[in-house]
Short mmCIF file of C-alpha atoms and ligand atoms in Angstrom, two decimals:
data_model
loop_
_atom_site.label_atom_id
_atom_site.label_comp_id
_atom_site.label_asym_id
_atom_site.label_seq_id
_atom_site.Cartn_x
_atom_site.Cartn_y
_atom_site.Cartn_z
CA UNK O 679 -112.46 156.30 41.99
CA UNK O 680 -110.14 156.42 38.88
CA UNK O 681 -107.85 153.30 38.41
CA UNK O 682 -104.53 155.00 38.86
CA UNK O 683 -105.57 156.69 42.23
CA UNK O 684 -106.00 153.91 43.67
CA UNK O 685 -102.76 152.09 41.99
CA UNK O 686 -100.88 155.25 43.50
CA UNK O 687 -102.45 155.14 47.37
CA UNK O 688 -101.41 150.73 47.19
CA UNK O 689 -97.83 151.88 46.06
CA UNK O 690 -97.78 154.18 48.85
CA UNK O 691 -99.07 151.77 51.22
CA UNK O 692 -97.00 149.25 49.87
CA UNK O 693 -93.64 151.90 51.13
CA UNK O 694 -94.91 152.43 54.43
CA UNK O 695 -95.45 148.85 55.03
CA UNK O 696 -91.97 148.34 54.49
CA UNK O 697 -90.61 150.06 56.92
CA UNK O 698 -93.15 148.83 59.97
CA UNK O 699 -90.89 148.19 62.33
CA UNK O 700 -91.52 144.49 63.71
CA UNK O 701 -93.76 145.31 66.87
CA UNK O 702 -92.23 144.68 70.18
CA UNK O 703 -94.71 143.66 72.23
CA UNK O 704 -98.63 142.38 72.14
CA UNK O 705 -100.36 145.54 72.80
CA UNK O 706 -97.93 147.07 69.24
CA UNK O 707 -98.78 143.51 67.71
CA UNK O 708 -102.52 143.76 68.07
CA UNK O 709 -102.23 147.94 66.53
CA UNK O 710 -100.49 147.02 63.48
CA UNK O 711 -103.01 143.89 62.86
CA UNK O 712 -105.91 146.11 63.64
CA UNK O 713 -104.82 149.12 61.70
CA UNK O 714 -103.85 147.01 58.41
CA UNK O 715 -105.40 143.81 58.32
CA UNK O 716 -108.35 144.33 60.74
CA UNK O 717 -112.11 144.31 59.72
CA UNK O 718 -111.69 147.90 59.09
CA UNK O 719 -108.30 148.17 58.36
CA UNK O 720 -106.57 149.62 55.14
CA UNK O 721 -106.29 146.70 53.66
CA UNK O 722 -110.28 146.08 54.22
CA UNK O 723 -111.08 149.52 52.74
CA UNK O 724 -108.44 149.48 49.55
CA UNK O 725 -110.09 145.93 48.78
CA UNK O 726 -113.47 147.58 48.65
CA UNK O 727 -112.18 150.21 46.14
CA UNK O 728 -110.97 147.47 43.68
CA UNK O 729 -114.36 147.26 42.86
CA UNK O 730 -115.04 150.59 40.90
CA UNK O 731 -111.71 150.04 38.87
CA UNK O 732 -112.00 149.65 35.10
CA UNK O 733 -111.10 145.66 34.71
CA UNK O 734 -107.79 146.58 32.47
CA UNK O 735 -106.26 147.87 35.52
CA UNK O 736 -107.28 144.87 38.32
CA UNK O 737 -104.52 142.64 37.64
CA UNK O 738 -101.85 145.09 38.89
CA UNK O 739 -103.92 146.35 41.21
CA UNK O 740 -104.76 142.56 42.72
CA UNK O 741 -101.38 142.09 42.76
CA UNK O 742 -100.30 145.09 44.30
CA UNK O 743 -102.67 144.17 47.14
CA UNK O 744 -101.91 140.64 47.21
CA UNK O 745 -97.75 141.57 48.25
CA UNK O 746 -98.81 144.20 50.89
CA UNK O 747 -101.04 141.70 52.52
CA UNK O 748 -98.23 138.62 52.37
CA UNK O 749 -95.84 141.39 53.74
CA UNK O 750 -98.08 142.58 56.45
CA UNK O 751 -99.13 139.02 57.45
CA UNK O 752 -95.53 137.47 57.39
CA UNK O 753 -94.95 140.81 60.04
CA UNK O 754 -97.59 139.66 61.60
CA UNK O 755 -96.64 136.08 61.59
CA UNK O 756 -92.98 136.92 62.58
CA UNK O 757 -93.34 139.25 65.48
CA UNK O 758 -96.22 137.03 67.25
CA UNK O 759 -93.82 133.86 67.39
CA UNK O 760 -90.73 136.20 68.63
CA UNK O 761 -92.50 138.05 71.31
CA UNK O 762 -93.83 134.63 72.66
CA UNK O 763 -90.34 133.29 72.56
CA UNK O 764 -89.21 136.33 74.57
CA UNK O 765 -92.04 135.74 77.35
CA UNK O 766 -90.90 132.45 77.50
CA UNK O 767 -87.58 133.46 78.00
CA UNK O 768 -88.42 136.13 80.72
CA UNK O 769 -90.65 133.76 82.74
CA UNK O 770 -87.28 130.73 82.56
CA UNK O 771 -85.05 133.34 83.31
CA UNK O 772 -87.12 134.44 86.55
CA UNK O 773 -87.69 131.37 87.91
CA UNK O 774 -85.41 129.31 90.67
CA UNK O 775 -84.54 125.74 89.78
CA UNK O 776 -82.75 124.05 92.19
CA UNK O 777 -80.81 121.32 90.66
CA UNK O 778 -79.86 119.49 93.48
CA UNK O 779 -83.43 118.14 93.74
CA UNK O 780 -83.98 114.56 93.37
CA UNK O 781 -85.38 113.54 89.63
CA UNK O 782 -88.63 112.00 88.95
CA UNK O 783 -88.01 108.42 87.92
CA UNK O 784 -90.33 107.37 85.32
CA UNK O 785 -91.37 103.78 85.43
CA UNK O 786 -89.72 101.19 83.73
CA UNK O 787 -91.75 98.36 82.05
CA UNK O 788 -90.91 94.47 82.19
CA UNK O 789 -91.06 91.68 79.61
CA UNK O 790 -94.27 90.29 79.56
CA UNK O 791 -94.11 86.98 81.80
CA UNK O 792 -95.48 84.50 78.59
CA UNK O 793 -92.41 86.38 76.45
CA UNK O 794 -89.83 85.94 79.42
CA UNK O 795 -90.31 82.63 79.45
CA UNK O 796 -90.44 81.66 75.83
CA UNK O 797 -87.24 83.92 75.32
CA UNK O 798 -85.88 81.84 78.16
CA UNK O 799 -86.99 78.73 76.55
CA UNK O 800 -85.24 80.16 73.09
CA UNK O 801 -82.36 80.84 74.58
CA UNK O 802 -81.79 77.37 75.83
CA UNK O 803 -81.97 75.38 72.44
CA UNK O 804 -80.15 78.43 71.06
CA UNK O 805 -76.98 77.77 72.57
CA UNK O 806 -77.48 73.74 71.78
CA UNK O 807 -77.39 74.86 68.44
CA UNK O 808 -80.29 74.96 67.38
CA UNK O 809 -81.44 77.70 64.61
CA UNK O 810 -85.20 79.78 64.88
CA UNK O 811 -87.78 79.71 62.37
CA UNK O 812 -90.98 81.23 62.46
CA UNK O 813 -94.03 80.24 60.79
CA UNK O 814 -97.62 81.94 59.55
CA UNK O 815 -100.31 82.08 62.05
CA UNK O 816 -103.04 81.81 59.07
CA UNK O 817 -101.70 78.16 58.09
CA UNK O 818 -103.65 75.80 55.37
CA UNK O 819 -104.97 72.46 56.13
CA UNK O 820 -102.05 70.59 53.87
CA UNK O 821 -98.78 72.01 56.16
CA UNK O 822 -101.32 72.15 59.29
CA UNK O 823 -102.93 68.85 59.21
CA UNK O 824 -102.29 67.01 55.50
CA UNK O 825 -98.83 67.51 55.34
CA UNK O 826 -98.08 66.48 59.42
CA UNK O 827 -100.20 62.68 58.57
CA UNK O 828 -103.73 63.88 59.25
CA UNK O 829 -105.87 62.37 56.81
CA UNK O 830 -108.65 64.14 55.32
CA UNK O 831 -111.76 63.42 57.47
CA UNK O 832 -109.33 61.35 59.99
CA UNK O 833 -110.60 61.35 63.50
CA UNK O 834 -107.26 62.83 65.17
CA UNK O 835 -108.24 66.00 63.61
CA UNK O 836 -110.60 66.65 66.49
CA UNK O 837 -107.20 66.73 69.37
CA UNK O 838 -107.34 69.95 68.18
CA UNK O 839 -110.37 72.09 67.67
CA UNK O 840 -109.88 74.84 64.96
CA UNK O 841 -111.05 78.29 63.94
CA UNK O 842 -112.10 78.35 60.34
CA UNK O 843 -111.49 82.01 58.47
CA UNK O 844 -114.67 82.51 56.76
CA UNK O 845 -114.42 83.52 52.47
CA UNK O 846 -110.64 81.88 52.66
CA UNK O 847 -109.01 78.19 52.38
CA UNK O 848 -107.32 79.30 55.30
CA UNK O 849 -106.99 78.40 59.41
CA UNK O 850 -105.64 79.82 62.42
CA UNK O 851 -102.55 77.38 63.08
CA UNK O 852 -103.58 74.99 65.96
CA UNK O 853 -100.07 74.14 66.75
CA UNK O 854 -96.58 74.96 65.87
CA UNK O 855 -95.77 71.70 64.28
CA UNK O 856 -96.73 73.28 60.49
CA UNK O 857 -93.09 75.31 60.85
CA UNK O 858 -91.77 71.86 60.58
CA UNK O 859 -92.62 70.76 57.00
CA UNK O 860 -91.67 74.62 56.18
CA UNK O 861 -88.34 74.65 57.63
CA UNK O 862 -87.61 70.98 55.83
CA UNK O 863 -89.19 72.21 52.32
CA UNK O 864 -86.64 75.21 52.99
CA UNK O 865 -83.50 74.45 54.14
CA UNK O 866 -83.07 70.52 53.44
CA UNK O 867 -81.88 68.28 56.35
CA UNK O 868 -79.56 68.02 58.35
CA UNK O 869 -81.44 70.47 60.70
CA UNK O 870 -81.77 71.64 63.88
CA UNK O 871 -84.85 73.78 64.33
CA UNK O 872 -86.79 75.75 66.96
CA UNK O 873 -90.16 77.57 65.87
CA UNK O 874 -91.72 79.47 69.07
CA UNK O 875 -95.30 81.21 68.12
CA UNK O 876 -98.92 81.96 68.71
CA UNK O 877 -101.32 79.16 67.88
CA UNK O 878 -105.30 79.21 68.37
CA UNK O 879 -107.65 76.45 69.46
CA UNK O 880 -111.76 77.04 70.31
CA UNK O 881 -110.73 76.07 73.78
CA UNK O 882 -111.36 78.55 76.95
CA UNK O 883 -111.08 77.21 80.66
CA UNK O 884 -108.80 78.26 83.25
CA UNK O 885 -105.92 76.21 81.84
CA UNK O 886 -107.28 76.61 78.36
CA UNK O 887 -107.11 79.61 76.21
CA UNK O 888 -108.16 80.42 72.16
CA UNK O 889 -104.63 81.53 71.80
CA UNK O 890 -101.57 80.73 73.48
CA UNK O 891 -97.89 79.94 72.52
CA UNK O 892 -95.77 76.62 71.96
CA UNK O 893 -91.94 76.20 70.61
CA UNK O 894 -91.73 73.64 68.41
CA UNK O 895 -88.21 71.88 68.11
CA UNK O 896 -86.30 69.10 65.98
CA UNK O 897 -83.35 67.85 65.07
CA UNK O 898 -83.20 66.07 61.18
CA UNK O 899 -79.82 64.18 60.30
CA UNK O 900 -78.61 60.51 60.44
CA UNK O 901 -78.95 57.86 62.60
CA UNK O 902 -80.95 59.88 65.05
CA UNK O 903 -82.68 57.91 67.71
CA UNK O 904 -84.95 57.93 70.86
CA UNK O 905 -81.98 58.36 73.42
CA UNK O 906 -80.85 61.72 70.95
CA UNK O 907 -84.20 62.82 72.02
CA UNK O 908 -84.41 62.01 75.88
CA UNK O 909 -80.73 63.56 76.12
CA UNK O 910 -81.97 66.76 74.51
CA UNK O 911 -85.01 67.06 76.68
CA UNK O 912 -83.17 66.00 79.68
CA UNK O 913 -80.06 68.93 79.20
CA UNK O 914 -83.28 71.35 78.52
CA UNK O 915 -85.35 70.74 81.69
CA UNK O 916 -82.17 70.72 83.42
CA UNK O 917 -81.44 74.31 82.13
CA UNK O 918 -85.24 75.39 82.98
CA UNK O 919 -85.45 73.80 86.37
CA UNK O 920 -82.02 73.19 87.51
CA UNK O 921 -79.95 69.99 88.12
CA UNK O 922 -82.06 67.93 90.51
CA UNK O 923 -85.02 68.01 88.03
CA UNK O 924 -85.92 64.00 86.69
CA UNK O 925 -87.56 63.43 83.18
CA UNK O 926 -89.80 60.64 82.04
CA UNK O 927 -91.12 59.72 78.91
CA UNK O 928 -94.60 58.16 78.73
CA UNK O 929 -95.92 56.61 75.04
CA UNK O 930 -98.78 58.88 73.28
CA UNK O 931 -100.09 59.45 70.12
CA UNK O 932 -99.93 62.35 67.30
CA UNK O 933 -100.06 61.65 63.74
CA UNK O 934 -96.37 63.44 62.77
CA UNK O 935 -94.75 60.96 64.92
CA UNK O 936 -93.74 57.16 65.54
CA UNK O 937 -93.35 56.46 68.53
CA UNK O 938 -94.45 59.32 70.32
CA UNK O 939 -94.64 60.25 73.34
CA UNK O 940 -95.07 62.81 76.32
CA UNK O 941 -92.41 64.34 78.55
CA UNK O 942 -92.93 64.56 82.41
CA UNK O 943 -90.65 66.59 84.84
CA UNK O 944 -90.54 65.38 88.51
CA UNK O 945 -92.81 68.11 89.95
CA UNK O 946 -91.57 71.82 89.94
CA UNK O 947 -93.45 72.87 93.29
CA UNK O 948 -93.12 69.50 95.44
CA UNK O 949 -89.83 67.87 94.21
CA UNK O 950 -91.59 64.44 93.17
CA UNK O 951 -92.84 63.80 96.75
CA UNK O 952 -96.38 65.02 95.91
CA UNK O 953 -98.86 68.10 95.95
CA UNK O 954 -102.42 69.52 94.59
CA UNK O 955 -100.03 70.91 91.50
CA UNK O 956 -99.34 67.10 90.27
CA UNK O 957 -102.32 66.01 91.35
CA UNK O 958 -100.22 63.72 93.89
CA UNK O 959 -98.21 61.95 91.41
CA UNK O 960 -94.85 63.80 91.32
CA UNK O 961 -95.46 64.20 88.36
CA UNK O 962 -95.97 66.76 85.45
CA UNK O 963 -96.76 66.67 81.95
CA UNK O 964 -94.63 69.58 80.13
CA UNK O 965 -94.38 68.32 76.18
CA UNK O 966 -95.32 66.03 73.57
CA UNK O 967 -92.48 64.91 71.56
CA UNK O 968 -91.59 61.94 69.22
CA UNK O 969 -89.28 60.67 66.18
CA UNK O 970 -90.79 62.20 62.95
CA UNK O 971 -92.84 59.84 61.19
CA UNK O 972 -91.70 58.50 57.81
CA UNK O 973 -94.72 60.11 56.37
CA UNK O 974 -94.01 63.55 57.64
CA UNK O 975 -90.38 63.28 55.94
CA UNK O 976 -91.68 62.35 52.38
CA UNK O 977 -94.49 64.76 52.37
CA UNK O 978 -91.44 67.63 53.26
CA UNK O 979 -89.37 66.01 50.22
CA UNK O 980 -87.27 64.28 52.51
CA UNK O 981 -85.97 60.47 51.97
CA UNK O 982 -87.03 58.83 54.70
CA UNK O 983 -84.69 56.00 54.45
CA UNK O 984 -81.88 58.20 54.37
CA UNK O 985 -82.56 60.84 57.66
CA UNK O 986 -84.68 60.56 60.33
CA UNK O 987 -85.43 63.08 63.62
CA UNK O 988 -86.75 63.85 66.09
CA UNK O 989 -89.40 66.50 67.43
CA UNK O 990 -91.12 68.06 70.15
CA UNK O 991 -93.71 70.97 70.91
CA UNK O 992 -94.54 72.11 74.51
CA UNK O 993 -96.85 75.08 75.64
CA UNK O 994 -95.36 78.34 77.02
CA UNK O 995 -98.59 79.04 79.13
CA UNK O 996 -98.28 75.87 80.54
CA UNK O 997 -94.63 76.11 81.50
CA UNK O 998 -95.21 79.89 83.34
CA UNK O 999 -97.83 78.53 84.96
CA UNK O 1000 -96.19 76.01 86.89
CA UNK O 1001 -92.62 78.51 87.12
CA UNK O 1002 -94.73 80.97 88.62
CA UNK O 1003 -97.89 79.15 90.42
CA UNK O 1004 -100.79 80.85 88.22
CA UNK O 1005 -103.50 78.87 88.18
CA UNK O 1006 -105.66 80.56 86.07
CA UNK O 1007 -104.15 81.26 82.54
CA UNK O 1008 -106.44 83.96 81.35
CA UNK O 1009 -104.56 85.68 84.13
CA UNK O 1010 -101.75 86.61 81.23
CA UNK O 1011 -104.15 88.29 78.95
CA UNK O 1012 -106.31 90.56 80.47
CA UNK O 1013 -103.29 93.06 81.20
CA UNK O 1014 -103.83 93.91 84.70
CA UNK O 1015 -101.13 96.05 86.02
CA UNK O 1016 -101.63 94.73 89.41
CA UNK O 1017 -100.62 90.89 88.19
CA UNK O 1018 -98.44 92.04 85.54
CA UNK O 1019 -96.00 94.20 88.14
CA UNK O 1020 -95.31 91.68 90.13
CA UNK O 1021 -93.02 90.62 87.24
CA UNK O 1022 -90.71 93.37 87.24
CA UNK O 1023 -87.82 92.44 89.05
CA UNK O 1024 -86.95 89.70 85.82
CA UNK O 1025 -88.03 86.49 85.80
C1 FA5 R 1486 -99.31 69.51 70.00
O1 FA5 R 1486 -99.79 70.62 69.74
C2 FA5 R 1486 -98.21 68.93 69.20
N1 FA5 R 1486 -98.01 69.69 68.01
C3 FA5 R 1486 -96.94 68.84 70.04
C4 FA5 R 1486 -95.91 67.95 69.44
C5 FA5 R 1486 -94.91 68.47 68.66
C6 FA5 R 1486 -95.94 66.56 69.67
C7 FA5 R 1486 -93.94 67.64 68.07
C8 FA5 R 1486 -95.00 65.74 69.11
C9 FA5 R 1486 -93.99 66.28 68.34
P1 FA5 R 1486 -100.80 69.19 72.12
O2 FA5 R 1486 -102.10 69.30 71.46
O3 FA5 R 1486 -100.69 68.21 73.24
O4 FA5 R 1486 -99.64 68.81 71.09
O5 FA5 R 1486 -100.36 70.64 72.66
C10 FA5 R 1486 -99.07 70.85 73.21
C11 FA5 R 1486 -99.19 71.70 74.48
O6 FA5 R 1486 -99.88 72.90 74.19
C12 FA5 R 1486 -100.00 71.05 75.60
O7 FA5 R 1486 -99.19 70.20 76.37
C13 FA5 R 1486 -100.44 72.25 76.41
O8 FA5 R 1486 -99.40 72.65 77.30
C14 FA5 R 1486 -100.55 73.33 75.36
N2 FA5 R 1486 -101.97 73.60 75.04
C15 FA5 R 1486 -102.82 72.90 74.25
N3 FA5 R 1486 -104.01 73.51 74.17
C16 FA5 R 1486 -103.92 74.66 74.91
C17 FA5 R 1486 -104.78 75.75 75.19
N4 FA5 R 1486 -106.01 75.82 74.66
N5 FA5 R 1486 -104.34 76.75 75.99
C18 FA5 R 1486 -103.09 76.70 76.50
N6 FA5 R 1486 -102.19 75.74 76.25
C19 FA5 R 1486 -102.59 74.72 75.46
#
């Protein structure tokens, strides 16, 4: 077929596709498509043609092609997404809604019970004054151990069993206490710090788990002593358990500290007179604490003979345990709806 018949039947075409009107409905939709753009459409049998025209003449012809079939398909396009907005319409329009019907509540969720209570906890030593710091859970040996008086090789290492990342000079943090040297290498005292966070131990039992959460606090400035840090504790556990609570401090040992020591609450569930919780004492265990040893302060660039502080660390687990009477702490990880609701109301 000569070149310029062709050119003349696509510049035809091209008029009458101009003036389509934009079909109406799917049945006019589905003629137009056939008739133009179908598998034996015009458009189908004009393409064939461009074969037997001399190559001089292709270009315009191509292109001639090309705009019908961006017109016919943005038709196309156009009408389809119209008419199924109008049967949209139609069907909304027909149908009854009766808008005094009650709405679906959708379901709220609740803080997790470990974050309730170490917001709680937060909260507390916020409003003594005390600022929040957080810390990296991959921590190296010199802030984790070296840096808190844990010699290299020293046997106090072992209070707290730690995962090793493999390739890197890294750990997982076993304990919050690392946040201290940060926050002193940072800021400078005097200082008032709490760091709450994840920490990791190779430790699984039901009052054990390979991650959990502690806050760290401690207080840097001068002339700080023991009673600053019984009075601190005392106004905390207060706070937490309410006025009748009692406190007692027992001696211990951990390397960042001199003395040290660990906190005991009278017992949350019995009120001191005895239970299977404390183990009939009256008695539990909530924290370790201490004033900061001398070592600790130098190693943070901090004259010893100048400041001194105190510090503390207790575990959130722990803490919701007793608040709420779980007695099996892999109860807060395995994200059982049926435990997790009965949270909801606040805690
Ligand atoms: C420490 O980790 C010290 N850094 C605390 C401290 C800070 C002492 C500042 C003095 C001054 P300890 O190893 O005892 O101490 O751990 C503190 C608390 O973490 C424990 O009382 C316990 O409640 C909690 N804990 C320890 N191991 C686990 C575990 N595997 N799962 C859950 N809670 C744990």
């Amino acid at each position: 077929m000569p070149a310029e018949n062709l050119i003349e039947k696509l510049l035809s075409l091209k008029g009458e596709v101009a003036s389509v009107p934009s079909p109406a409905d799917e049945k006019e939709l589905e003629s137009v498509r056939i008739k133009y753009l179908g598998k034996k459409g015009v458009l189908s049998i004009l393409s064939q043609e461009m074969r037997s025209v001399p190559a001089d003449q292709k270009p315009e012809a191509g292109k001639l092609l090309q705009e019908i079939r961006s017109t016919l398909e943005g038709l196309v396009g156009s009408a389809e997404i119209e008419i199924k907005r109008n049967k949209v319409r139609r069907e909304i329009e027909g149908e009854f809604f009766d808008t005094t019907l009650p709405s679906i509540q959708p379901e709220f969720g609740s803080a997790h019970p470990i974050s309730a209570v170490m917001d709680e906890i937060t909260d507390i030593f916020s409003g003594m004054g005390f600022q929040v710091e957080e810390g990296p859970e991959t921590e190296s040996d010199l802030y984790n151990f070296e840096k808190l008086n844990f010699p290299p090789e020293h046997p106090a290492r072992d209070m707290q069993d730690t995962f090793h990342l493999l390739d890197v000079e890294k750990i997982l943090r076993t304990h919050t206490s690392p946040v201290q040297v940060r926050a002193m290498e940072k800021y400078g005292p005097p200082l008032a710090v709490i760091a709450p966070g994840k920490v990791y131990r190779c430790d699984a039992d039901v009052t054990h788990s390979p991650m959990f959460h502690q806050i760290e606090g401690f207080v840097i400035d001068k002339n700080i002593t023991m009673g600053d840090l019984k009075g601190t504790l005392k106004a905390f556990a207060t706070r937490l358990y309410g006025a009748d609570v009692k406190v007692r401090l027992r001696p211990s040992f951990f390397p960042f500290v001199e003395p040290g020591a660990e906190m005991d609450v009278s017992c949350v569930i019995c009120g001191g007179a005895g239970c299977r919780v404390c183990k009939q004492s009256g008695w539990l265990e909530i924290l370790g604490a201490g004033m900061i040893h001398p070592n600790v302060l130098k190693a943070s660039g901090i004259d010893p003979d100048q400041w001194g502080g105190f510090a503390f660390g207790l575990g959130i687990e722990r803490i919701a345990m007793l608040k709420y009477g779980v007695d099996d702490i892999r109860l807060f990880f395995e994200n059982d709806m049926r435990f997790l609701r009965q949270f909801k109301g606040g805690v």
